Coordinates of C-alpha atoms in Angstrom, one line a residue:
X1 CA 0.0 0.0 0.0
X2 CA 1.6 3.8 -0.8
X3 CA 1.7 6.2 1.6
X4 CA -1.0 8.3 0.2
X5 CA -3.2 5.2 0.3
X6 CA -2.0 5.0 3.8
X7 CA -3.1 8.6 5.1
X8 CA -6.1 7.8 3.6
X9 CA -7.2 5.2 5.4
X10 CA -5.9 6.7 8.6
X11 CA -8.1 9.9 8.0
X12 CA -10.9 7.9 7.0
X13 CA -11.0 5.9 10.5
X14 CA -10.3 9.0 12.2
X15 CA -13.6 10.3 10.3
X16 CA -15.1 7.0 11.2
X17 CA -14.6 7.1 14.7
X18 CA -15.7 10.9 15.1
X19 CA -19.3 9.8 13.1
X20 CA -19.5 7.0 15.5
X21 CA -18.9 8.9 18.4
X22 CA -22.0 11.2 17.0
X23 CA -24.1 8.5 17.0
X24 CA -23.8 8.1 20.8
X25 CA -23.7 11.9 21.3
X26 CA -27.1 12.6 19.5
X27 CA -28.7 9.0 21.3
X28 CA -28.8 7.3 18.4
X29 CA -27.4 4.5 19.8
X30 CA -26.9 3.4 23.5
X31 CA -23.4 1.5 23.9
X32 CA -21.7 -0.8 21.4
X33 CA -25.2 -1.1 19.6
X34 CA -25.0 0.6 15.9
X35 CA -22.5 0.7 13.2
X36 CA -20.4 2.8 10.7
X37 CA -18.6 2.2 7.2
X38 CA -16.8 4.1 4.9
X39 CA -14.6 2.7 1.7
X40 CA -11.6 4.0 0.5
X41 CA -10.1 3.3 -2.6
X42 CA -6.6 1.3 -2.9
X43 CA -4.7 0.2 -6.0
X44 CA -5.2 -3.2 -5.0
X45 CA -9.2 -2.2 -4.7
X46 CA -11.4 -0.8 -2.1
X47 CA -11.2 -1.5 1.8
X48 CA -14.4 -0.8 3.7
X49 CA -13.4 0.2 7.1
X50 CA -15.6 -1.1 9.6
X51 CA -15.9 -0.4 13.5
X52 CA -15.4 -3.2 15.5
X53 CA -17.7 -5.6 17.3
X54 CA -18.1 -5.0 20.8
X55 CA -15.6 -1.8 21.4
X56 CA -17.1 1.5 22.8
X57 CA -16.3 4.4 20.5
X58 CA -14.6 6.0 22.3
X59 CA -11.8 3.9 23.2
X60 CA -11.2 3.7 20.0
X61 CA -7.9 4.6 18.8
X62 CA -6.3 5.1 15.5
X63 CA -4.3 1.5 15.6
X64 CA -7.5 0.1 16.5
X65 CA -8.4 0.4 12.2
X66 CA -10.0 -2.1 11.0
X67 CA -10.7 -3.2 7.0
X68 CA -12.1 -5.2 5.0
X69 CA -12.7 -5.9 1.3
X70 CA -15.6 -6.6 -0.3
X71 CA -15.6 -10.2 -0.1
X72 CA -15.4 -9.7 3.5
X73 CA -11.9 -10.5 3.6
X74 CA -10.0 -9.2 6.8
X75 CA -7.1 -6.8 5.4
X76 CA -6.7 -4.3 8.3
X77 CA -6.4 -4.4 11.9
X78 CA -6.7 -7.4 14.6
X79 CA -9.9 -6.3 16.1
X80 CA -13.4 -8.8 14.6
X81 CA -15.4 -6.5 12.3
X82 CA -18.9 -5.9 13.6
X83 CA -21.4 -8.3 13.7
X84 CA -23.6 -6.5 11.0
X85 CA -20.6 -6.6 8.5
X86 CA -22.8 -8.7 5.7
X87 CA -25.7 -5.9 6.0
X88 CA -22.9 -3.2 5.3
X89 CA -21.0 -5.2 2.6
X90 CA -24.3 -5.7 0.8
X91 CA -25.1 -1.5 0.9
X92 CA -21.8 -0.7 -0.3
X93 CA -21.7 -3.9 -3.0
X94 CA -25.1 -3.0 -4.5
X95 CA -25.2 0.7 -4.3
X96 CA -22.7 3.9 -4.7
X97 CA -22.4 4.1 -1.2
X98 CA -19.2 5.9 0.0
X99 CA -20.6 5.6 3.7
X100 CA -23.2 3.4 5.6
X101 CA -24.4 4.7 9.2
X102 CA -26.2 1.6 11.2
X103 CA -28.1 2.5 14.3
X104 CA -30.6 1.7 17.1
X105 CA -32.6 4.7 17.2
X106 CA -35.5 4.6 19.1
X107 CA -37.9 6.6 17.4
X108 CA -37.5 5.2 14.4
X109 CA -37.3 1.5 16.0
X110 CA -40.4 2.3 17.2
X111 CA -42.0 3.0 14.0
X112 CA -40.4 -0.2 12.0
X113 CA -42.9 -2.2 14.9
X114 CA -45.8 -0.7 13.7
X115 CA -45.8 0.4 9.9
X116 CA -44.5 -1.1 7.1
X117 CA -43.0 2.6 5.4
X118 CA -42.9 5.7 7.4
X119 CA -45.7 7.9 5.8
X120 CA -44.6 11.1 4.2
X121 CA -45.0 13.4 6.9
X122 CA -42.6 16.2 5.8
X123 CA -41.2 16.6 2.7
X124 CA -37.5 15.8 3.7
X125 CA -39.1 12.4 3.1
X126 CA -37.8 13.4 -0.6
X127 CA -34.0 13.1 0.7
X128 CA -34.3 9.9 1.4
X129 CA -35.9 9.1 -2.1
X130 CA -39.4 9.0 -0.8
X131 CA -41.2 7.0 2.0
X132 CA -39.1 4.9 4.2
X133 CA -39.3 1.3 4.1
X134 CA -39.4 -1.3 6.3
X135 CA -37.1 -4.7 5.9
X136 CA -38.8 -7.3 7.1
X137 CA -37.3 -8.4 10.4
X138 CA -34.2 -11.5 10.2
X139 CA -31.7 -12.4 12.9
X140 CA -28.8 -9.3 13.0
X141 CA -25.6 -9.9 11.1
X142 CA -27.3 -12.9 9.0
X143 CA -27.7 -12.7 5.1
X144 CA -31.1 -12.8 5.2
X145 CA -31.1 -9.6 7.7
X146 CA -29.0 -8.2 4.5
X147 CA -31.1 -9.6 1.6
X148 CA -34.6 -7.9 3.4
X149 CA -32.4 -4.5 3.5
X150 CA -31.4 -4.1 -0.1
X151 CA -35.0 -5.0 -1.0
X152 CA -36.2 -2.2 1.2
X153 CA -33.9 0.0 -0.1
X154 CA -34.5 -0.3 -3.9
X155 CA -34.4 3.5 -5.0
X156 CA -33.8 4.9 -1.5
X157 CA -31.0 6.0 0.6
X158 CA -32.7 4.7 3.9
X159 CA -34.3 2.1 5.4
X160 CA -36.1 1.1 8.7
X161 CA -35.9 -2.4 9.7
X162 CA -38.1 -4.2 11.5
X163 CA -37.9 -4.2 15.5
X164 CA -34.2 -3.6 14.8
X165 CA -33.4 0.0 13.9
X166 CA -32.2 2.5 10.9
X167 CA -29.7 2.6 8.2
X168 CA -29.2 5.0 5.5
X169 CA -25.9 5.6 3.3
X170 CA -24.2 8.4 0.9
X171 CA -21.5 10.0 -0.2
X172 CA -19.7 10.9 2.7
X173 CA -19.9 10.0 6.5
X174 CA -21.7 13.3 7.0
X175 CA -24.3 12.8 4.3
X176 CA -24.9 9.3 5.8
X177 CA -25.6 10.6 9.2
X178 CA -27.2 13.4 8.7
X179 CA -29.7 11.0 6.7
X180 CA -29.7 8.8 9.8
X181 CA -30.8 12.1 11.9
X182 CA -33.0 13.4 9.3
X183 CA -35.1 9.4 9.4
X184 CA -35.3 9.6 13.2
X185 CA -36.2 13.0 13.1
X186 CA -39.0 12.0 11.4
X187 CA -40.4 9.3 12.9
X188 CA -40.6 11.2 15.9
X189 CA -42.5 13.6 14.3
X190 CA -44.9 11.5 12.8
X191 CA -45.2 9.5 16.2
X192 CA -46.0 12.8 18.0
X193 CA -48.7 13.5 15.6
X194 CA -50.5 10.4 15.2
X195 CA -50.1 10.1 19.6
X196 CA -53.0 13.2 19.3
X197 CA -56.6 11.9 20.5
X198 CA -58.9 12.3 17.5
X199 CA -56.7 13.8 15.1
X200 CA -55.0 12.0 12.0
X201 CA -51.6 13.3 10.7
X202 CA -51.7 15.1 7.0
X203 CA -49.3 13.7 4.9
X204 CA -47.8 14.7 1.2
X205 CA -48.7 13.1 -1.6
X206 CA -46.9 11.5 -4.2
X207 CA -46.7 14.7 -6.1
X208 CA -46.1 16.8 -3.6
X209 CA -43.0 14.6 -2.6
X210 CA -41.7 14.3 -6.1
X211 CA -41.9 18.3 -5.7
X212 CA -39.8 19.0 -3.0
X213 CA -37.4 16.0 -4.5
X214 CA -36.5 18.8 -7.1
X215 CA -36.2 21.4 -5.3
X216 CA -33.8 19.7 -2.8
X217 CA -31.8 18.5 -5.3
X218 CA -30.0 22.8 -5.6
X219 CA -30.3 22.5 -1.4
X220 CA -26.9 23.8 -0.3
X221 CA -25.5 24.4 -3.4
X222 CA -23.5 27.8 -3.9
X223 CA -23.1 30.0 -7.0

């Protein structure tokens, strides 16, 4: 591996670790729960960098890398990969995926026990590429747990899964957490309003989604 490759990867994991460390910050997570990925090209071909299984964030260090390729394949680091490694493996095999943010939120778990998508209750549901599925549920770190995801996510960059939690993915660690915050965001919204006596939440319609999917797509951009 070349140097350059090398500082790379080292300020990938550092970005790694800091995104995982949000997750805990923000209470997305509560522990060792939850999981983040980012790959990083090499000449030799990409290495997904993984956190490991069972370490809290924040003892993380920067020897503590660890990487795989896309086979799975251990490359990096002596630490074991997280348990959800085939779920992450599959986003970033199937999609254009830079990063994949895995986590236990409980808002959104919540709402993967009682709906099979998240309804369009604000039209940020358009950032995600339109209402939220829900993966059927499967035993965590299996293939079928993967299979269910990459179903669910079929033209979306999020997904719920059942009595489990959230994923989402993009093209950066930020993007893919700031999806993750945006999908718990709203299914605490859309909890709150359907927890009103009487009262049944307005959603968007199809149109109105497709809408604010255009509009969104300038967001943040500078002239």
């Amino acid at each position: 591996m070349t140097e350059p490759e090398q500082e790379a990867i080292s300020r990938a994991w550092s970005d790694l670790v800091a995104t995982a460390r949000r997750t805990v910050a923000d209470g997305l997570v509560v522990g060792t729960s939850g999981n983040v990925s980012v790959r990083v090209p090499t000449g030799a071909g990409d290495i997904v960098l993984v956190t490991p299984t069972g370490v809290h964030y924040d003892r993380l260090t920067a020897a503590d890398a660890v990487g795989v390729r896309l086979d799975g394949r251990q490359v990096l680091g002596e630490l074991t990969p997280t348990s959800e490694l085939p779920m992450h493996l599959a986003v970033h095999r199937a999609t254009d995926a830079v990063a994949v943010v895995h986590t236990h939120a409980v808002h959104a778990t919540a709402v993967s026990t009682l709906v099979g998508e998240l309804p369009p209750i604000h039209y940020m549901t358009a950032a995600l590429g339109g209402p939220v599925r829900v993966a059927p549920y499967a035993l965590y770190g299996t293939d079928e747990l993967a299979g269910n995801l990459l179903r669910a996510l079929e033209d979306r960059t999020g997904a719920l899964l059942r009595n489990h939690g959230t994923i989402t993915y993009g093209a950066s660690l930020d993007q893919a957490f700031d999806r993750t915050a945006q999908l718990e965001w709203m299914c605490r919204l859309w909890l709150t309003a359907r927890s009103v006596p009487g009262h049944t939440p307005a959603l968007l319609t199809e149109p109105q989604v497709r809408e604010a999917a255009e509009k969104l797509r300038g967001y943040g951009r500078h002239r």
